[in-house]
Amino acid sequence: MVLKLYGYASITCTKTVLCVLEELNVPYELINVDVSKGEHRNQEYKAKQPFGQVPYIDDDGFLLYESRAICYYIARKFGGIGRIIPDPLDIQKVARFEQAASVEVTSFERGASGLVHETFFKRIKGIPNEINPTIVEHYRMMLENKLEGYEAILSRQKYIAGDEFSLVDIFHLFYGALLKEAGFDYLGSGYYPSITRWWNEISSRPSWKKV
Ligand SMILES: N[C@@H](CCC(=O)N[C@@H](CS)C(=O)NCC(=O)O)C(=O)O
C-alpha cells in the first residue's frame, strides 16, 4: 500500500512533504483535505491530527503529523540517509545538520511565517484591512536581522547545513517562496548575494518545481 499524504497542496506546508517525496521518488497518494472548506476542523480529522491542521501521513496504518517529523520519517525509510539527512554515525555532520535545522525553526521560520501570515494570508483571506503595520515591521526586522547571519553562513558554504544539499534546505522552500508572494523578495533579489545564489539553486530543483 502506498504512503498516503493527507494535505492541501496549493498553499500549505503539505508542499514540504511533497517535495521530499518527489526528491526521493517515493510512490504516494495525495488525499486532498480542503482547508478552505474547513475539512480539517472536524472531530474525525482531529483524531488523526489533534491540532486540526495539515499535513499528516498514513503509512500502512502508521499515522504521523508535523511536516518536519514526517520528512525525517520518509527520509529514513525511503533511502534519504546520506542523500538528504546525514549518516547517524557521522556525529560531526549530524551536529552541523541539527544546528542548521534549529536555525531554520528559530531564525528563519519565525520571521518569515510571521510576515507571510500578517500580509499575504490576510490578503488572500480578503481581510487586508486587518494587516497591522507594527506587526509587519516587527517580523520584517526580525527576519532581516537573521538574514545577515544567513548571508555569512552561505558565503562560506554551499548549503545551509554544509556543502551538501539536505533536508534543511527543503525546509526553507515553502515560506521562502511565500515571502516573494507576500512582496518581500529577500531571498531571490540579489540584495544578499550568497543567499540568492543558494535560493536560486534550491528552488530550481526538479522536486520543488514539480511541487
Ligand atoms: N508545525 C505544523 C504546522 C501545521 C500548519 O501550520 N498547517 C497549516 C498549513 S501550513 C494549516 O493546517 N493551516 C490551516 C489551519 O490552521 O486552519 C507542521 O509543520 O505540520
PDB file of C-alpha atoms and ligand atoms in Angstrom:
ATOM      1  CA  MET A   1       0.000   0.000   0.000  1.00  0.00           C
ATOM      2  CA  VAL A   2       1.488   3.381  -0.958  1.00  0.00           C
ATOM      3  CA  LEU A   3       2.026   6.078   1.607  1.00  0.00           C
ATOM      4  CA  LYS A   4      -0.992   8.362   1.925  1.00  0.00           C
ATOM      5  CA  LEU A   5      -0.407  12.066   2.422  1.00  0.00           C
ATOM      6  CA  TYR A   6      -3.391  13.997   3.737  1.00  0.00           C
ATOM      7  CA  GLY A   7      -2.919  17.641   2.911  1.00  0.00           C
ATOM      8  CA  TYR A   8      -3.772  20.682   0.860  1.00  0.00           C
ATOM      9  CA  ALA A   9      -1.204  21.107  -1.862  1.00  0.00           C
ATOM     10  CA  SER A  10      -1.818  24.644  -3.048  1.00  0.00           C
ATOM     11  CA  ILE A  11      -0.752  26.941  -0.197  1.00  0.00           C
ATOM     12  CA  THR A  12       0.319  24.864   2.786  1.00  0.00           C
ATOM     13  CA  CYS A  13       3.336  23.088   4.231  1.00  0.00           C
ATOM     14  CA  THR A  14       1.983  19.945   2.607  1.00  0.00           C
ATOM     15  CA  LYS A  15       4.352  21.150  -0.130  1.00  0.00           C
ATOM     16  CA  THR A  16       7.390  20.488   2.057  1.00  0.00           C
ATOM     17  CA  VAL A  17       6.405  16.829   2.421  1.00  0.00           C
ATOM     18  CA  LEU A  18       5.566  16.561  -1.291  1.00  0.00           C
ATOM     19  CA  CYS A  19       8.996  17.926  -2.152  1.00  0.00           C
ATOM     20  CA  VAL A  20      10.717  15.228  -0.053  1.00  0.00           C
ATOM     21  CA  LEU A  21       8.554  12.502  -1.624  1.00  0.00           C
ATOM     22  CA  GLU A  22       9.496  13.784  -5.088  1.00  0.00           C
ATOM     23  CA  GLU A  23      13.163  14.220  -4.186  1.00  0.00           C
ATOM     24  CA  LEU A  24      13.377  10.576  -3.097  1.00  0.00           C
ATOM     25  CA  ASN A  25      10.996   9.245  -5.780  1.00  0.00           C
ATOM     26  CA  VAL A  26       8.686   7.716  -3.185  1.00  0.00           C
ATOM     27  CA  PRO A  27       5.326   6.464  -4.510  1.00  0.00           C
ATOM     28  CA  TYR A  28       2.469   8.203  -2.694  1.00  0.00           C
ATOM     29  CA  GLU A  29      -1.168   9.124  -2.861  1.00  0.00           C
ATOM     30  CA  LEU A  30      -2.176  12.689  -2.033  1.00  0.00           C
ATOM     31  CA  ILE A  31      -5.564  12.914  -0.354  1.00  0.00           C
ATOM     32  CA  ASN A  32      -6.915  16.417  -0.555  1.00  0.00           C
ATOM     33  CA  VAL A  33      -8.105  17.994   2.684  1.00  0.00           C
ATOM     34  CA  ASP A  34      -9.827  21.185   1.621  1.00  0.00           C
ATOM     35  CA  VAL A  35      -8.648  23.657   4.222  1.00  0.00           C
ATOM     36  CA  SER A  36     -10.673  26.433   2.568  1.00  0.00           C
ATOM     37  CA  LYS A  37     -13.835  24.440   3.369  1.00  0.00           C
ATOM     38  CA  GLY A  38     -12.707  23.622   6.926  1.00  0.00           C
ATOM     39  CA  GLU A  39     -12.377  19.874   6.270  1.00  0.00           C
ATOM     40  CA  HIS A  40      -9.502  19.791   8.794  1.00  0.00           C
ATOM     41  CA  ARG A  41     -11.625  21.071  11.662  1.00  0.00           C
ATOM     42  CA  ASN A  42     -14.000  18.210  12.403  1.00  0.00           C
ATOM     43  CA  GLN A  43     -13.534  15.678  15.227  1.00  0.00           C
ATOM     44  CA  GLU A  44     -12.888  12.780  12.856  1.00  0.00           C
ATOM     45  CA  TYR A  45      -9.973  14.680  11.312  1.00  0.00           C
ATOM     46  CA  LYS A  46      -8.679  15.819  14.719  1.00  0.00           C
ATOM     47  CA  ALA A  47      -8.500  12.198  15.843  1.00  0.00           C
ATOM     48  CA  LYS A  48      -5.692  11.907  13.265  1.00  0.00           C
ATOM     49  CA  GLN A  49      -4.168  15.391  13.591  1.00  0.00           C
ATOM     50  CA  PRO A  50      -5.035  16.745  17.061  1.00  0.00           C
ATOM     51  CA  PHE A  51      -4.360  20.387  16.121  1.00  0.00           C
ATOM     52  CA  GLY A  52      -6.746  20.319  13.175  1.00  0.00           C
ATOM     53  CA  GLN A  53      -4.017  21.172  10.667  1.00  0.00           C
ATOM     54  CA  VAL A  54      -2.459  19.705   7.553  1.00  0.00           C
ATOM     55  CA  PRO A  55      -0.495  17.622   6.758  1.00  0.00           C
ATOM     56  CA  TYR A  56      -0.403  14.134   8.200  1.00  0.00           C
ATOM     57  CA  ILE A  57       0.539  10.779   6.710  1.00  0.00           C
ATOM     58  CA  ASP A  58      -0.854   7.262   6.924  1.00  0.00           C
ATOM     59  CA  ASP A  59       1.873   4.775   6.058  1.00  0.00           C
ATOM     60  CA  ASP A  60       0.120   1.414   6.131  1.00  0.00           C
ATOM     61  CA  GLY A  61      -1.665   2.326   9.366  1.00  0.00           C
ATOM     62  CA  PHE A  62       1.222   4.284  10.882  1.00  0.00           C
ATOM     63  CA  LEU A  63      -0.065   7.822  11.418  1.00  0.00           C
ATOM     64  CA  LEU A  64       2.246  10.814  11.773  1.00  0.00           C
ATOM     65  CA  TYR A  65       1.730  14.587  11.806  1.00  0.00           C
ATOM     66  CA  GLU A  66       4.134  17.582  11.891  1.00  0.00           C
ATOM     67  CA  SER A  67       5.657  18.207   8.474  1.00  0.00           C
ATOM     68  CA  ARG A  68       9.280  18.158   9.618  1.00  0.00           C
ATOM     69  CA  ALA A  69       8.853  14.888  11.556  1.00  0.00           C
ATOM     70  CA  ILE A  70       7.092  13.397   8.527  1.00  0.00           C
ATOM     71  CA  CYS A  71      10.013  14.411   6.293  1.00  0.00           C
ATOM     72  CA  TYR A  72      12.559  12.801   8.660  1.00  0.00           C
ATOM     73  CA  TYR A  73      10.499   9.602   8.711  1.00  0.00           C
ATOM     74  CA  ILE A  74      10.261   9.498   4.914  1.00  0.00           C
ATOM     75  CA  ALA A  75      13.984  10.228   4.548  1.00  0.00           C
ATOM     76  CA  ARG A  76      14.932   7.428   6.961  1.00  0.00           C
ATOM     77  CA  LYS A  77      12.530   4.902   5.482  1.00  0.00           C
ATOM     78  CA  PHE A  78      12.959   5.645   1.774  1.00  0.00           C
ATOM     79  CA  GLY A  79      16.694   5.993   1.149  1.00  0.00           C
ATOM     80  CA  GLY A  80      17.306   9.555   2.269  1.00  0.00           C
ATOM     81  CA  ILE A  81      20.171   8.706   4.657  1.00  0.00           C
ATOM     82  CA  GLY A  82      23.374  10.017   3.097  1.00  0.00           C
ATOM     83  CA  ARG A  83      21.286  11.870   0.487  1.00  0.00           C
ATOM     84  CA  ILE A  84      19.238  14.445   2.374  1.00  0.00           C
ATOM     85  CA  ILE A  85      19.943  13.530   6.012  1.00  0.00           C
ATOM     86  CA  PRO A  86      23.374  12.604   7.375  1.00  0.00           C
ATOM     87  CA  ASP A  87      24.581   9.157   8.306  1.00  0.00           C
ATOM     88  CA  PRO A  88      23.878   8.900  12.076  1.00  0.00           C
ATOM     89  CA  LEU A  89      27.405   7.568  12.671  1.00  0.00           C
ATOM     90  CA  ASP A  90      28.992  10.758  11.324  1.00  0.00           C
ATOM     91  CA  ILE A  91      28.448  12.693  14.529  1.00  0.00           C
ATOM     92  CA  GLN A  92      30.025  15.950  13.365  1.00  0.00           C
ATOM     93  CA  LYS A  93      27.914  16.002  10.210  1.00  0.00           C
ATOM     94  CA  VAL A  94      24.835  15.208  12.292  1.00  0.00           C
ATOM     95  CA  ALA A  95      25.733  18.037  14.689  1.00  0.00           C
ATOM     96  CA  ARG A  96      26.064  20.550  11.819  1.00  0.00           C
ATOM     97  CA  PHE A  97      22.801  19.284  10.335  1.00  0.00           C
ATOM     98  CA  GLU A  98      20.976  19.677  13.658  1.00  0.00           C
ATOM     99  CA  GLN A  99      22.473  23.128  14.082  1.00  0.00           C
ATOM    100  CA  ALA A 100      21.061  24.130  10.677  1.00  0.00           C
ATOM    101  CA  ALA A 101      17.689  22.515  11.439  1.00  0.00           C
ATOM    102  CA  SER A 102      17.433  24.518  14.645  1.00  0.00           C
ATOM    103  CA  VAL A 103      18.403  27.727  12.818  1.00  0.00           C
ATOM    104  CA  GLU A 104      15.612  27.147  10.303  1.00  0.00           C
ATOM    105  CA  VAL A 105      12.944  26.864  13.007  1.00  0.00           C
ATOM    106  CA  THR A 106      14.168  29.602  15.321  1.00  0.00           C
ATOM    107  CA  SER A 107      15.807  32.108  12.971  1.00  0.00           C
ATOM    108  CA  PHE A 108      14.055  31.725   9.635  1.00  0.00           C
ATOM    109  CA  GLU A 109      10.537  30.415  10.009  1.00  0.00           C
ATOM    110  CA  ARG A 110       9.614  32.642  12.931  1.00  0.00           C
ATOM    111  CA  GLY A 111      10.182  35.867  10.998  1.00  0.00           C
ATOM    112  CA  ALA A 112       9.213  34.548   7.547  1.00  0.00           C
ATOM    113  CA  SER A 113       5.948  32.935   8.656  1.00  0.00           C
ATOM    114  CA  GLY A 114       5.069  35.985  10.761  1.00  0.00           C
ATOM    115  CA  LEU A 115       5.463  38.241   7.728  1.00  0.00           C
ATOM    116  CA  VAL A 116       3.580  35.890   5.417  1.00  0.00           C
ATOM    117  CA  HIS A 117       0.672  35.387   7.843  1.00  0.00           C
ATOM    118  CA  GLU A 118       0.350  39.099   8.575  1.00  0.00           C
ATOM    119  CA  THR A 119       0.401  40.163   4.916  1.00  0.00           C
ATOM    120  CA  PHE A 120      -0.131  37.536   2.200  1.00  0.00           C
ATOM    121  CA  PHE A 121      -2.506  35.259   4.129  1.00  0.00           C
ATOM    122  CA  LYS A 122      -4.641  38.209   5.278  1.00  0.00           C
ATOM    123  CA  ARG A 123      -4.819  39.415   1.674  1.00  0.00           C
ATOM    124  CA  ILE A 124      -5.922  36.041   0.323  1.00  0.00           C
ATOM    125  CA  LYS A 125      -8.462  35.690   3.147  1.00  0.00           C
ATOM    126  CA  GLY A 126      -9.935  39.002   1.987  1.00  0.00           C
ATOM    127  CA  ILE A 127      -9.076  40.888   5.185  1.00  0.00           C
ATOM    128  CA  PRO A 128      -6.246  43.231   4.044  1.00  0.00           C
ATOM    129  CA  ASN A 129      -7.677  45.951   6.300  1.00  0.00           C
ATOM    130  CA  GLU A 130      -6.609  43.810   9.289  1.00  0.00           C
ATOM    131  CA  ILE A 131      -2.911  43.970   8.337  1.00  0.00           C
ATOM    132  CA  ASN A 132      -1.137  45.632  11.256  1.00  0.00           C
ATOM    133  CA  PRO A 133       1.915  47.674  10.093  1.00  0.00           C
ATOM    134  CA  THR A 134       3.515  47.427  13.551  1.00  0.00           C
ATOM    135  CA  ILE A 135       3.394  43.637  13.423  1.00  0.00           C
ATOM    136  CA  VAL A 136       4.704  43.647   9.840  1.00  0.00           C
ATOM    137  CA  GLU A 137       7.602  45.840  10.935  1.00  0.00           C
ATOM    138  CA  HIS A 138       8.322  43.572  13.910  1.00  0.00           C
ATOM    139  CA  TYR A 139       8.657  40.464  11.746  1.00  0.00           C
ATOM    140  CA  ARG A 140      10.448  42.309   8.954  1.00  0.00           C
ATOM    141  CA  MET A 141      13.168  43.470  11.342  1.00  0.00           C
ATOM    142  CA  MET A 142      13.370  40.043  12.990  1.00  0.00           C
ATOM    143  CA  LEU A 143      13.918  38.380   9.611  1.00  0.00           C
ATOM    144  CA  GLU A 144      16.346  40.982   8.250  1.00  0.00           C
ATOM    145  CA  ASN A 145      18.448  40.614  11.360  1.00  0.00           C
ATOM    146  CA  LYS A 146      18.655  36.846  10.878  1.00  0.00           C
ATOM    147  CA  LEU A 147      19.331  37.069   7.146  1.00  0.00           C
ATOM    148  CA  GLU A 148      22.623  38.813   7.933  1.00  0.00           C
ATOM    149  CA  GLY A 149      23.643  35.572   9.655  1.00  0.00           C
ATOM    150  CA  TYR A 150      22.380  33.504   6.719  1.00  0.00           C
ATOM    151  CA  GLU A 151      24.461  35.602   4.330  1.00  0.00           C
ATOM    152  CA  ALA A 152      27.574  34.983   6.435  1.00  0.00           C
ATOM    153  CA  ILE A 153      26.927  31.216   6.593  1.00  0.00           C
ATOM    154  CA  LEU A 154      26.179  30.891   2.892  1.00  0.00           C
ATOM    155  CA  SER A 155      29.214  32.922   1.872  1.00  0.00           C
ATOM    156  CA  ARG A 156      31.323  30.144   3.421  1.00  0.00           C
ATOM    157  CA  GLN A 157      29.410  27.023   2.352  1.00  0.00           C
ATOM    158  CA  LYS A 158      27.111  25.947  -0.472  1.00  0.00           C
ATOM    159  CA  TYR A 159      24.080  24.908   1.547  1.00  0.00           C
ATOM    160  CA  ILE A 160      22.677  25.679   4.945  1.00  0.00           C
ATOM    161  CA  ALA A 161      23.997  22.535   6.678  1.00  0.00           C
ATOM    162  CA  GLY A 162      27.338  22.380   4.822  1.00  0.00           C
ATOM    163  CA  ASP A 163      28.481  21.791   1.263  1.00  0.00           C
ATOM    164  CA  GLU A 164      25.813  19.213   0.507  1.00  0.00           C
ATOM    165  CA  PHE A 165      22.137  19.734  -0.217  1.00  0.00           C
ATOM    166  CA  SER A 166      19.969  18.478   2.652  1.00  0.00           C
ATOM    167  CA  LEU A 167      16.510  18.259   4.104  1.00  0.00           C
ATOM    168  CA  VAL A 168      17.095  21.554   5.918  1.00  0.00           C
ATOM    169  CA  ASP A 169      17.365  23.336   2.570  1.00  0.00           C
ATOM    170  CA  ILE A 170      13.999  21.821   1.650  1.00  0.00           C
ATOM    171  CA  PHE A 171      12.520  23.107   4.930  1.00  0.00           C
ATOM    172  CA  HIS A 172      13.192  26.679   3.725  1.00  0.00           C
ATOM    173  CA  LEU A 173      11.371  26.343   0.410  1.00  0.00           C
ATOM    174  CA  PHE A 174       7.766  26.747   1.498  1.00  0.00           C
ATOM    175  CA  TYR A 175       7.990  30.022   3.461  1.00  0.00           C
ATOM    176  CA  GLY A 176      10.886  31.160   1.263  1.00  0.00           C
ATOM    177  CA  ALA A 177       8.624  31.035  -1.791  1.00  0.00           C
ATOM    178  CA  LEU A 178       5.720  32.662   0.058  1.00  0.00           C
ATOM    179  CA  LEU A 179       7.932  35.565   1.129  1.00  0.00           C
ATOM    180  CA  LYS A 180       8.179  36.604  -2.510  1.00  0.00           C
ATOM    181  CA  GLU A 181       4.403  36.216  -2.946  1.00  0.00           C
ATOM    182  CA  ALA A 182       3.991  38.430   0.104  1.00  0.00           C
ATOM    183  CA  GLY A 183       6.130  41.127  -1.538  1.00  0.00           C
ATOM    184  CA  PHE A 184       9.334  40.516   0.418  1.00  0.00           C
ATOM    185  CA  ASP A 185      11.745  39.101  -2.143  1.00  0.00           C
ATOM    186  CA  TYR A 186      14.640  38.919   0.296  1.00  0.00           C
ATOM    187  CA  LEU A 187      15.958  35.611  -0.956  1.00  0.00           C
ATOM    188  CA  GLY A 188      15.914  35.972  -4.727  1.00  0.00           C
ATOM    189  CA  SER A 189      16.538  39.687  -5.227  1.00  0.00           C
ATOM    190  CA  GLY A 190      20.345  39.618  -5.117  1.00  0.00           C
ATOM    191  CA  TYR A 191      20.439  42.006  -2.157  1.00  0.00           C
ATOM    192  CA  TYR A 192      22.107  39.187  -0.203  1.00  0.00           C
ATOM    193  CA  PRO A 193      24.294  37.641  -2.950  1.00  0.00           C
ATOM    194  CA  SER A 194      25.153  34.359  -1.218  1.00  0.00           C
ATOM    195  CA  ILE A 195      21.559  33.824  -0.098  1.00  0.00           C
ATOM    196  CA  THR A 196      20.364  34.454  -3.666  1.00  0.00           C
ATOM    197  CA  ARG A 197      22.910  32.013  -5.096  1.00  0.00           C
ATOM    198  CA  TRP A 198      21.664  29.376  -2.612  1.00  0.00           C
ATOM    199  CA  TRP A 199      17.988  30.217  -3.094  1.00  0.00           C
ATOM    200  CA  ASN A 200      18.180  30.033  -6.901  1.00  0.00           C
ATOM    201  CA  GLU A 201      19.844  26.672  -6.634  1.00  0.00           C
ATOM    202  CA  ILE A 202      17.480  25.029  -4.143  1.00  0.00           C
ATOM    203  CA  SER A 203      14.292  26.483  -5.600  1.00  0.00           C
ATOM    204  CA  SER A 204      15.139  25.282  -9.091  1.00  0.00           C
ATOM    205  CA  ARG A 205      15.488  21.617  -8.127  1.00  0.00           C
ATOM    206  CA  PRO A 206      13.088  19.444 -10.169  1.00  0.00           C
ATOM    207  CA  SER A 207      11.382  18.162  -6.985  1.00  0.00           C
ATOM    208  CA  TRP A 208      10.364  21.684  -5.913  1.00  0.00           C
ATOM    209  CA  LYS A 209       9.494  22.759  -9.454  1.00  0.00           C
ATOM    210  CA  LYS A 210       7.134  19.789  -9.668  1.00  0.00           C
ATOM    211  CA  VAL A 211       5.514  20.651  -6.346  1.00  0.00           C
TER     212      VAL A 211
HETATM  213  N1  LIG B   1       4.017  22.618  12.639  1.00  0.00           N
HETATM  214  C1  LIG B   1       2.985  22.091  11.771  1.00  0.00           C
HETATM  215  C2  LIG B   1       2.228  23.269  11.220  1.00  0.00           C
HETATM  216  C3  LIG B   1       0.993  22.831  10.502  1.00  0.00           C
HETATM  217  C4  LIG B   1       0.321  24.026   9.909  1.00  0.00           C
HETATM  218  O1  LIG B   1       0.526  25.192  10.288  1.00  0.00           O
HETATM  219  N2  LIG B   1      -0.515  23.738   8.911  1.00  0.00           N
HETATM  220  C5  LIG B   1      -1.197  24.796   8.245  1.00  0.00           C
HETATM  221  C6  LIG B   1      -0.819  24.816   6.786  1.00  0.00           C
HETATM  222  S1  LIG B   1       0.936  25.107   6.580  1.00  0.00           S
HETATM  223  C7  LIG B   1      -2.698  24.592   8.388  1.00  0.00           C
HETATM  224  O2  LIG B   1      -3.162  23.486   8.544  1.00  0.00           O
HETATM  225  N3  LIG B   1      -3.400  25.696   8.318  1.00  0.00           N
HETATM  226  C8  LIG B   1      -4.814  25.686   8.400  1.00  0.00           C
HETATM  227  C9  LIG B   1      -5.316  25.975   9.783  1.00  0.00           C
HETATM  228  O3  LIG B   1      -4.516  26.030  10.739  1.00  0.00           O
HETATM  229  O4  LIG B   1      -6.519  26.172   9.895  1.00  0.00           O
HETATM  230  C10 LIG B   1       3.605  21.267  10.639  1.00  0.00           C
HETATM  231  O5  LIG B   1       4.746  21.575  10.253  1.00  0.00           O
HETATM  232  O6  LIG B   1       2.975  20.306  10.166  1.00  0.00           O
END
